């Protein structure tokens, strides 16, 4: 049915998006790659020279580099563990008959809509503050010494905040998947005498497998880039204790004015993200064929 | 007997679910409560009952000019969403209704641009914005947010459009509708719900974007994300003021979010979970 004419029109309709995205992707990325081989400091912009692999070497030998990679991974894995396990548990709970399910759902989903700076500042000041936070109030009520969360456990505190933001996402997606589970299958398993644990392991979990994969991959993409939460709470400290790769790059670029070094870090971040992206694309791509 | 058991089960699940929900919702609830306290009240220890004063709200506006970042957030999120829709509706449309062999690859490639970490292009974007005088401008940031969310918008629209049955088009053609007649009278009414959902989700995402909005603005174009982040180095008592500013910043989006739960799943999983 598609004539030459409509085909040309179709191409014309797609062109602006493709063109914009192409420029958007290639130009900055090419610049980052170029800068990563240059000695280029914003404080001394007249003096730009070829640096070879010096920036990569510099980044690589910086002790903060390995710590930031480690912190990046700890944040990703920590948040994933909390959100996936917590998400499955809460989704199972929400799938049961109860009173006020609508309101419960709304309350549980809400943290996802809170912008990162608000989430981080609310947790930092209202909940985890060693003097006036709710946790400190609770410790005092129990006769304990309040904990200075961001000084003593900076990375853990950030993981808690980020996990709080992403738990609703995992819950919502897993609940959606759970509700598409065939009720008859569940009943049949129940009739056959399968208990809750068996039903969970042999029926529910396999059914959720794909959604869990999607949750893990999508969250990983976002979690690799955690930034605002660190900026407004610990500012990467104490020392480099809560500096992740994005934060280290930001510090190198906009506080250290080192364009070359930051660009080398950027390329490393691209490689990291691509490893994850490869698997995500496969998971999503499979769905397109169906 | 069976009835009694199921009632007891329902009661148990209800209590468990409400406890979990209240714990998760607590930070938001406590922020709203604290926003109606005075600054001295706010640091006097745990209390769920505020005096009900609105002085913090008044102060946030009079001392910090809250309205300006709020309007910036509105302009940026709505502006970037409309611009993204303008670019992507035709694209998603043609990919859904006249797909070619390359359509799938194009879609996957668009998705892949979303995987690029923001920090990787921080330096070039910052320098480009600086050289073109776009730093701290609403125009620059609107464009930025448009590009960031464009792949999600195209994907979401595509999954919605694909569900419109092709037979309807053929029926319209049989009845002698022209291509434009088809688009205006047959497809558009069916596409409106999908476009509306996409718009809603995209406004939420743009409103909450907190990397570029903080890094590329200072005062003029600073939206609420940057405004709130400026509270991170406090001077004096500010718990109640922070709560009031936070409540105002999240309220509109929270309400929109509650209406968009279903679309959220579809939009953020690129149609992989529905």
Coordinates of C-alpha atoms in Angstrom, one line a residue:
Chain A
X1 CA 0.0 0.0 0.0
X2 CA 2.9 2.3 0.8
X3 CA 3.6 4.3 -2.3
X4 CA 6.7 6.2 -3.2
X5 CA 5.1 9.3 -2.0
X6 CA 4.1 8.2 1.5
X7 CA 7.5 6.6 1.9
X8 CA 9.2 9.8 1.2
X9 CA 6.8 11.6 3.6
X10 CA 7.5 9.0 6.3
X11 CA 11.2 9.6 6.0
X12 CA 10.7 13.4 6.1
X13 CA 8.7 12.9 9.4
X14 CA 11.5 10.9 11.0
X15 CA 14.3 13.1 9.8
X16 CA 14.2 15.9 12.4
X17 CA 14.4 13.6 15.4
X18 CA 17.1 11.5 13.9
X19 CA 19.1 14.5 12.8
X20 CA 18.9 16.3 16.2
X21 CA 19.7 13.2 18.2
X22 CA 22.6 12.4 15.9
X23 CA 24.1 15.9 16.3
X24 CA 23.3 15.7 20.0
X25 CA 25.2 12.5 20.4
X26 CA 28.1 12.8 18.1
X27 CA 29.3 16.4 18.6
X28 CA 29.7 16.5 22.4
X29 CA 31.1 13.0 22.5
X30 CA 33.6 13.7 19.8
X31 CA 34.6 16.9 21.7
X32 CA 35.0 14.9 24.9
X33 CA 37.2 12.4 23.1
X34 CA 39.3 15.1 21.6
X35 CA 39.7 17.0 24.9
X36 CA 40.8 13.8 26.6
X37 CA 44.0 13.8 24.6
X38 CA 44.7 17.5 25.3
X39 CA 46.4 19.4 28.0
X40 CA 43.6 21.9 28.5
X41 CA 43.0 23.9 31.6
X42 CA 40.3 26.6 31.8
X43 CA 42.6 28.7 34.0
X44 CA 45.2 28.7 31.2
X45 CA 43.1 28.4 28.0
X46 CA 45.8 29.8 25.7
X47 CA 48.2 26.9 26.5
X48 CA 46.6 23.9 24.9
X49 CA 48.8 21.1 23.7
X50 CA 48.6 17.4 22.8
X51 CA 48.8 15.2 25.8
X52 CA 48.7 11.7 24.4
X53 CA 47.4 9.4 27.1
X54 CA 48.6 11.6 29.9
X55 CA 45.1 12.5 31.1
X56 CA 44.1 8.8 31.3
X57 CA 47.3 8.0 33.1
X58 CA 46.7 11.0 35.5
X59 CA 43.1 9.8 36.1
X60 CA 44.2 6.3 36.5
X61 CA 47.0 7.0 39.0
X62 CA 44.8 9.4 41.0
X63 CA 43.9 7.5 44.2
X64 CA 40.5 9.1 44.1
X65 CA 39.8 7.4 40.8
X66 CA 39.7 3.8 42.1
X67 CA 37.8 4.9 45.2
X68 CA 35.2 6.7 43.0
X69 CA 34.8 3.6 40.8
X70 CA 34.4 1.5 43.9
X71 CA 31.9 4.0 45.4
X72 CA 30.0 4.1 42.1
X73 CA 29.6 0.3 42.1
X74 CA 28.7 0.2 45.8
X75 CA 25.9 2.7 45.3
X76 CA 24.6 0.8 42.3
X77 CA 24.7 -2.6 43.9
X78 CA 23.5 -1.4 47.3
X79 CA 20.5 0.4 45.9
X80 CA 19.7 -2.5 43.6
X81 CA 19.7 -5.0 46.4
X82 CA 17.4 -2.9 48.6
X83 CA 15.0 -1.9 45.8
X84 CA 14.7 -5.3 44.1
X85 CA 14.3 -7.3 47.3
X86 CA 12.1 -4.7 48.9
X87 CA 10.2 -4.1 45.7
X88 CA 9.4 -7.8 45.3
X89 CA 8.2 -8.0 49.0
X90 CA 6.1 -4.9 48.8
X91 CA 4.6 -5.9 45.4
X92 CA 3.6 -9.3 46.8
X93 CA 2.0 -7.5 49.7
X94 CA 0.1 -5.0 47.5
X95 CA -1.2 -7.8 45.4
X96 CA -3.2 -9.1 48.4
X97 CA -6.8 -8.0 49.1
X98 CA -6.8 -5.1 51.6
X99 CA -8.7 -2.0 52.6
X100 CA -7.6 1.3 51.2
X101 CA -5.4 -0.2 48.5
X102 CA -5.5 2.9 46.4
X103 CA -4.2 5.2 49.1
X104 CA -1.5 2.7 50.1
X105 CA -0.4 2.6 46.5
X106 CA -0.3 6.4 46.3
X107 CA 1.8 6.6 49.4
X108 CA 4.3 4.0 48.3
X109 CA 4.7 5.5 44.8
X110 CA 5.2 9.1 46.0
X111 CA 9.0 9.1 46.7
X112 CA 9.6 8.6 43.0
X113 CA 8.1 12.0 42.2
X114 CA 10.3 13.9 44.7
X115 CA 13.1 15.8 42.9
X116 CA 16.5 14.5 44.0
X117 CA 17.6 17.7 45.8
X118 CA 14.5 17.7 47.9
X119 CA 14.8 14.0 48.7
X120 CA 18.4 14.4 49.8
X121 CA 17.9 17.6 51.8
X122 CA 14.8 16.2 53.6
X123 CA 16.6 13.1 54.6
X124 CA 19.7 15.0 55.5
X125 CA 18.0 17.6 57.7
X126 CA 14.7 16.2 58.9
X127 CA 15.5 12.5 59.3
X128 CA 19.3 11.9 59.6
X129 CA 20.5 15.1 61.2
X130 CA 22.5 14.3 64.4
X131 CA 20.9 17.1 66.3
X132 CA 17.3 17.7 65.0
X133 CA 16.6 14.6 62.9
X134 CA 13.9 12.0 63.6
X135 CA 16.5 9.3 63.9
X136 CA 18.3 11.4 66.6
X137 CA 15.0 11.9 68.4
X138 CA 14.5 8.1 68.3
X139 CA 18.0 7.4 69.6
X140 CA 17.6 9.8 72.5
X141 CA 14.2 8.3 73.4
X142 CA 16.0 5.0 73.6
X143 CA 18.8 6.5 75.6
X144 CA 21.3 6.1 72.9
X145 CA 23.9 8.5 71.4
X146 CA 22.6 9.9 68.1
X147 CA 24.6 8.9 65.0
X148 CA 26.1 11.5 62.7
X149 CA 25.1 9.6 59.6
X150 CA 26.8 11.6 56.9
X151 CA 30.1 11.9 58.8
X152 CA 30.3 8.3 59.9
X153 CA 28.5 6.4 57.2
X154 CA 28.4 8.8 54.2
X155 CA 28.1 6.2 51.5
X156 CA 25.5 4.2 53.3
X157 CA 23.4 7.3 54.0
X158 CA 23.4 8.1 50.3
X159 CA 22.4 4.6 49.4
X160 CA 19.5 4.9 51.8
X161 CA 18.3 8.1 50.2
X162 CA 18.7 6.9 46.6
X163 CA 17.1 3.5 47.5
X164 CA 14.1 5.4 49.0
X165 CA 13.7 7.2 45.7
X166 CA 13.9 4.1 43.5
X167 CA 12.0 1.6 45.7
X168 CA 8.6 2.9 44.3
X169 CA 9.8 2.4 40.7
X170 CA 10.8 -1.3 41.4
X171 CA 7.6 -1.9 43.3
X172 CA 5.4 -0.4 40.7
X173 CA 6.9 -2.4 37.8
X174 CA 7.0 -5.6 39.7
X175 CA 3.4 -5.1 40.8
X176 CA 2.3 -4.5 37.3
X177 CA 4.1 -7.8 36.2
X178 CA 2.6 -9.6 39.2
X179 CA -0.9 -8.6 38.3
X180 CA -0.5 -10.1 34.8
X181 CA 0.2 -13.5 36.4
X182 CA -2.5 -15.9 35.5
X183 CA -4.9 -16.4 38.4
X184 CA -5.9 -19.9 37.3
X185 CA -2.3 -21.1 37.4
X186 CA -2.0 -19.8 41.0
X187 CA -5.2 -21.6 42.0
X188 CA -4.1 -24.8 40.3
X189 CA -0.8 -24.7 42.2
X190 CA -2.7 -24.0 45.4
X191 CA -5.0 -27.0 44.8
X192 CA -2.0 -29.2 44.2
X193 CA -0.9 -28.3 47.7
X194 CA 2.0 -26.0 46.8
X195 CA 2.7 -23.8 49.8
X196 CA 3.5 -20.1 49.6
X197 CA 7.3 -20.6 49.3
X198 CA 7.0 -23.2 46.6
X199 CA 4.5 -21.1 44.7
X200 CA 6.9 -18.1 45.0
X201 CA 10.0 -20.0 43.8
X202 CA 8.4 -22.1 41.0
X203 CA 5.7 -19.8 39.7
X204 CA 6.0 -16.2 40.8
X205 CA 9.7 -15.7 40.5
X206 CA 10.1 -17.1 37.0
X207 CA 7.1 -15.0 35.9
X208 CA 8.8 -11.9 37.3
X209 CA 12.3 -12.7 35.9
X210 CA 12.0 -10.5 32.9
X211 CA 10.6 -7.5 34.8
X212 CA 13.3 -7.9 37.4
X213 CA 15.9 -7.8 34.6
X214 CA 14.3 -4.6 33.2
X215 CA 14.2 -3.0 36.7
X216 CA 17.9 -3.8 37.3
X217 CA 19.1 -2.5 33.9
X218 CA 17.1 0.7 33.9
X219 CA 18.0 1.5 37.5
X220 CA 21.6 0.8 36.8
X221 CA 21.6 3.4 34.0
X222 CA 20.3 6.0 36.4
X223 CA 22.3 4.9 39.4
X224 CA 25.6 5.1 37.5
X225 CA 24.8 8.9 37.3
X226 CA 23.8 9.7 40.9
X227 CA 24.8 13.3 41.4
X228 CA 22.4 15.7 43.1
X229 CA 22.0 13.5 46.2
X230 CA 25.8 13.7 46.8
X231 CA 26.1 17.4 46.0
X232 CA 23.6 18.5 48.6
X233 CA 24.5 16.0 51.4
X234 CA 28.2 15.1 51.7
X235 CA 29.6 17.0 48.7
X236 CA 31.6 13.9 48.1
X237 CA 33.3 13.7 51.5
X238 CA 34.6 13.2 54.0
X239 CA 37.7 13.1 51.9
X240 CA 36.6 11.0 48.9
X241 CA 34.5 8.7 51.0
X242 CA 31.3 9.4 49.0
X243 CA 32.6 10.6 45.7
X244 CA 31.4 8.5 42.8
X245 CA 32.7 8.8 39.2
X246 CA 30.2 11.5 38.0
X247 CA 31.0 13.5 41.1
X248 CA 34.8 13.1 40.6
X249 CA 34.4 14.2 36.9
X250 CA 32.4 17.2 38.0
X251 CA 35.0 18.2 40.6
X252 CA 37.8 17.8 38.1
X253 CA 36.0 19.8 35.4
X254 CA 34.2 22.6 37.2
X255 CA 36.2 23.0 40.4
X256 CA 39.6 22.0 39.1
X257 CA 39.1 23.5 35.6
X258 CA 40.9 20.5 34.2
X259 CA 39.1 19.9 30.9
X260 CA 41.5 17.2 29.7
X261 CA 41.4 15.2 32.9
X262 CA 37.6 15.5 33.2
X263 CA 37.2 14.4 29.6
X264 CA 39.3 11.3 30.2
X265 CA 37.0 10.5 33.1
X266 CA 34.0 11.1 30.9
X267 CA 35.2 8.5 28.4
X268 CA 35.7 6.0 31.2
X269 CA 32.1 6.7 32.3
X270 CA 30.9 6.1 28.7
X271 CA 32.6 2.8 28.6
X272 CA 31.1 1.8 31.9
X273 CA 27.6 2.8 30.8
X274 CA 28.0 1.0 27.5
X275 CA 28.6 -2.3 29.2
X276 CA 25.2 -1.9 31.0
X277 CA 23.5 -0.5 27.9
X278 CA 24.5 -3.5 25.8
X279 CA 22.5 -5.8 28.1
X280 CA 19.6 -3.4 28.4
X281 CA 19.2 -3.0 24.7
X282 CA 19.1 -6.7 24.3
X283 CA 16.3 -7.1 26.9
X284 CA 14.3 -4.3 25.3
X285 CA 15.0 -5.4 21.8
X286 CA 13.7 -8.8 22.4
X287 CA 10.4 -7.3 23.3
X288 CA 10.1 -5.4 20.0
X289 CA 9.9 -8.7 18.0
X290 CA 7.0 -10.0 20.0
Chain B
X1 CA -15.3 -20.4 58.8
X2 CA -13.7 -19.7 55.5
X3 CA -15.2 -16.3 55.6
X4 CA -13.7 -15.6 59.1
X5 CA -10.3 -16.7 57.9
X6 CA -10.4 -14.5 54.8
X7 CA -11.5 -11.5 56.9
X8 CA -8.7 -12.1 59.3
X9 CA -6.3 -12.4 56.4
X10 CA -7.5 -9.2 54.8
X11 CA -7.2 -7.4 58.2
X12 CA -3.6 -8.6 58.6
X13 CA -2.6 -7.6 55.1
X14 CA -4.3 -4.2 55.5
X15 CA -2.4 -3.5 58.7
X16 CA 1.0 -4.7 57.2
X17 CA 0.5 -2.7 54.0
X18 CA -0.5 0.5 55.8
X19 CA 2.6 0.3 58.1
X20 CA 4.9 -0.2 55.1
X21 CA 3.2 2.6 53.2
X22 CA 3.4 5.0 56.2
X23 CA 7.1 4.3 56.7
X24 CA 7.8 5.0 53.0
X25 CA 5.7 8.0 52.9
X26 CA 6.9 9.4 56.3
X27 CA 9.7 11.7 55.0
X28 CA 7.2 13.4 52.7
X29 CA 4.5 13.6 55.4
X30 CA 6.9 14.9 58.0
X31 CA 8.1 17.6 55.6
X32 CA 4.5 18.8 55.0
X33 CA 3.9 18.8 58.7
X34 CA 7.1 20.7 59.5
X35 CA 6.3 23.3 56.8
X36 CA 3.4 24.4 59.1
X37 CA 5.6 24.8 62.1
X38 CA 7.6 27.9 63.2
X39 CA 11.4 27.6 63.1
X40 CA 11.7 27.2 66.8
X41 CA 9.0 24.6 66.8
X42 CA 10.7 22.7 64.0
X43 CA 13.8 21.9 66.1
X44 CA 12.1 21.2 69.4
X45 CA 12.0 17.5 68.8
X46 CA 9.7 15.0 67.2
X47 CA 6.1 16.2 66.9
X48 CA 3.4 15.4 64.4
X49 CA 1.1 18.3 65.4
X50 CA 2.2 21.7 64.0
X51 CA 0.9 25.0 65.2
X52 CA -0.5 25.6 61.7
X53 CA 1.4 28.8 61.0
X54 CA 2.1 29.7 57.4
X55 CA 5.0 32.0 58.2
X56 CA 7.5 29.7 56.5
X57 CA 5.6 29.9 53.3
X58 CA 5.4 33.7 53.5
X59 CA 9.2 33.9 54.3
X60 CA 10.2 31.6 51.4
X61 CA 8.4 34.0 49.1
X62 CA 9.5 37.3 50.7
X63 CA 13.1 36.4 51.5
X64 CA 14.0 34.0 48.7
X65 CA 11.6 35.0 45.9
X66 CA 10.2 31.5 45.5
X67 CA 7.9 32.4 42.6
X68 CA 10.8 33.0 40.2
X69 CA 12.3 29.5 40.3
X70 CA 8.8 28.0 40.4
X71 CA 7.9 29.8 37.1
X72 CA 11.2 28.7 35.6
X73 CA 10.3 25.1 36.5
X74 CA 7.0 25.5 34.8
X75 CA 8.4 27.2 31.7
X76 CA 11.2 24.7 31.3
X77 CA 9.2 21.5 31.9
X78 CA 6.2 22.5 29.8
X79 CA 8.3 24.2 27.1
X80 CA 10.7 21.3 26.7
X81 CA 7.8 18.8 26.7
X82 CA 5.9 20.7 23.9
X83 CA 9.0 21.0 21.9
X84 CA 9.8 17.3 22.3
X85 CA 6.3 16.4 21.2
X86 CA 6.5 18.7 18.2
X87 CA 9.6 16.9 17.0
X88 CA 8.6 13.4 17.9
X89 CA 4.9 13.0 17.1
X90 CA 5.6 12.9 13.3
X91 CA 8.5 10.6 13.8
X92 CA 6.7 8.1 16.1
X93 CA 3.7 8.4 13.8
X94 CA 5.5 7.4 10.6
X95 CA 7.5 4.7 12.4
X96 CA 4.3 3.2 13.8
X97 CA 2.2 3.4 10.6
X98 CA 4.7 3.0 7.8
X99 CA 7.6 1.1 9.3
X100 CA 10.5 0.2 7.1
X101 CA 13.2 -2.5 7.6
X102 CA 15.3 0.1 9.4
X103 CA 12.6 1.3 11.9
X104 CA 13.6 -1.1 14.6
X105 CA 17.3 -0.2 14.3
X106 CA 16.4 3.5 14.4
X107 CA 14.4 3.0 17.5
X108 CA 17.1 1.1 19.3
X109 CA 19.7 3.6 18.3
X110 CA 17.5 6.4 19.7
X111 CA 17.2 4.5 23.0
X112 CA 21.0 4.1 23.0
X113 CA 21.5 7.9 23.1
X114 CA 19.7 7.9 26.4
X115 CA 22.4 5.6 27.8
X116 CA 25.1 8.3 27.4
X117 CA 26.1 9.4 30.9
X118 CA 25.5 13.1 31.4
X119 CA 28.9 13.7 33.0
X120 CA 30.6 12.4 29.9
X121 CA 29.5 15.4 28.0
X122 CA 29.5 17.9 30.8
X123 CA 32.7 19.6 29.6
X124 CA 31.7 20.1 26.0
X125 CA 28.2 21.1 26.8
X126 CA 29.4 23.5 29.4
X127 CA 31.9 25.0 26.9
X128 CA 29.3 25.2 24.1
X129 CA 26.8 26.8 26.4
X130 CA 29.4 29.3 27.6
X131 CA 30.5 30.2 24.1
X132 CA 27.0 30.7 22.8
X133 CA 25.9 32.6 25.9
X134 CA 23.4 30.0 26.8
X135 CA 24.5 29.4 30.4
X136 CA 21.8 30.3 32.8
X137 CA 19.3 30.9 30.0
X138 CA 15.9 29.4 29.8
X139 CA 16.3 28.9 26.1
X140 CA 19.4 26.7 26.4
X141 CA 18.0 24.7 29.3
X142 CA 14.7 24.1 27.5
X143 CA 16.6 22.7 24.5
X144 CA 18.8 20.6 26.8
X145 CA 15.8 19.0 28.6
X146 CA 14.1 18.4 25.2
X147 CA 17.1 16.5 23.9
X148 CA 17.4 14.5 27.1
X149 CA 13.8 13.3 27.0
X150 CA 13.3 13.0 23.3
X151 CA 14.2 9.3 23.1
X152 CA 11.7 8.5 25.9
X153 CA 9.0 10.6 24.2
X154 CA 9.5 9.0 20.8
X155 CA 9.4 5.5 22.4
X156 CA 6.3 6.1 24.4
X157 CA 4.4 7.6 21.5
X158 CA 5.5 4.8 19.3
X159 CA 4.2 2.1 21.7
X160 CA 0.9 4.0 22.0
X161 CA 0.5 4.6 18.2
X162 CA 1.3 1.0 17.5
X163 CA -1.7 -0.1 19.4
X164 CA -4.0 1.9 17.0
X165 CA -5.4 -0.8 14.7
X166 CA -4.4 -0.5 11.1
X167 CA -7.8 -1.7 9.8
X168 CA -9.3 1.6 10.8
X169 CA -7.0 3.3 8.4
X170 CA -8.0 1.0 5.6
X171 CA -11.6 1.5 6.3
X172 CA -11.1 5.2 6.2
X173 CA -9.2 4.9 2.9
X174 CA -12.0 2.8 1.4
X175 CA -14.4 5.5 2.4
X176 CA -12.2 7.8 0.3
X177 CA -10.4 9.7 3.0
X178 CA -7.2 11.5 1.9
X179 CA -3.9 11.1 3.8
X180 CA -4.5 14.3 5.7
X181 CA -8.2 13.4 6.3
X182 CA -7.0 10.1 7.7
X183 CA -4.6 11.9 10.1
X184 CA -6.9 14.6 11.2
X185 CA -10.3 12.8 11.5
X186 CA -9.4 9.2 12.2
X187 CA -6.0 8.9 13.9
X188 CA -5.7 12.1 15.9
X189 CA -8.8 11.4 18.2
X190 CA -7.4 7.9 18.8
X191 CA -3.9 9.2 19.5
X192 CA -4.9 11.9 22.0
X193 CA -4.8 9.8 25.1
X194 CA -1.4 8.4 24.3
X195 CA 0.0 11.9 23.6
X196 CA -1.6 13.2 26.9
X197 CA 0.1 10.4 28.9
X198 CA 3.4 11.0 27.3
X199 CA 3.1 14.7 28.0
X200 CA 2.3 14.1 31.6
X201 CA 5.3 11.8 32.2
X202 CA 7.6 14.0 30.4
X203 CA 6.7 17.1 32.4
X204 CA 7.4 15.0 35.6
X205 CA 10.8 13.9 34.3
X206 CA 11.8 17.4 33.2
X207 CA 10.6 19.0 36.4
X208 CA 12.8 16.7 38.5
X209 CA 15.9 16.6 36.3
X210 CA 18.7 17.6 38.6
X211 CA 22.0 17.4 36.8
X212 CA 21.9 19.9 34.0
X213 CA 19.4 22.2 35.7
X214 CA 21.8 22.7 38.6
X215 CA 25.0 22.8 36.6
X216 CA 23.9 25.1 33.7
X217 CA 22.1 27.7 35.7
X218 CA 22.9 30.3 38.4
X219 CA 20.1 32.7 39.1
X220 CA 18.1 33.8 36.1
X221 CA 17.0 30.4 34.7
X222 CA 17.4 28.4 37.9
X223 CA 14.4 26.1 38.4
X224 CA 13.3 24.6 41.7
X225 CA 15.9 21.8 41.6
X226 CA 18.7 24.4 41.7
X227 CA 16.8 26.6 44.1
X228 CA 16.3 23.8 46.6
X229 CA 19.9 22.7 46.2
X230 CA 21.0 26.1 47.3
X231 CA 19.6 25.2 50.7
X232 CA 22.4 22.7 51.2
X233 CA 24.6 25.3 52.9
X234 CA 22.2 26.7 55.5
X235 CA 22.5 29.9 57.4
X236 CA 20.6 30.1 60.7
X237 CA 17.4 28.3 61.4
X238 CA 15.9 27.0 58.2
X239 CA 14.1 23.6 58.9
X240 CA 10.6 25.0 58.5
X241 CA 11.6 27.2 55.5
X242 CA 13.2 24.2 53.8
X243 CA 10.1 22.2 54.4
X244 CA 7.8 24.9 53.0
X245 CA 10.0 25.3 49.9
X246 CA 10.2 21.5 49.5
X247 CA 6.4 21.0 49.9
X248 CA 5.7 23.7 47.2
X249 CA 8.3 22.1 44.9
X250 CA 7.0 18.6 45.0
X251 CA 3.2 19.2 45.4
X252 CA 2.3 19.8 41.8
X253 CA 4.3 16.9 40.5
X254 CA 3.2 14.5 43.2
X255 CA -0.4 15.1 42.2
X256 CA 0.4 14.7 38.5
X257 CA 2.4 11.6 39.4
X258 CA -0.5 9.9 41.2
X259 CA -2.5 10.2 38.0
X260 CA 0.1 8.8 35.8
X261 CA 1.1 5.5 37.6
X262 CA 0.3 3.3 34.6
X263 CA 2.0 5.5 32.0
X264 CA 5.0 5.7 34.3
X265 CA 5.6 1.9 34.0
X266 CA 5.3 1.9 30.2
X267 CA 7.3 5.1 29.7
X268 CA 10.2 4.2 31.9
X269 CA 10.6 0.7 30.7
X270 CA 10.4 1.7 27.0
X271 CA 7.3 -0.5 26.6
X272 CA 9.1 -3.6 27.9
X273 CA 6.6 -3.9 30.8
X274 CA 3.0 -2.9 30.4

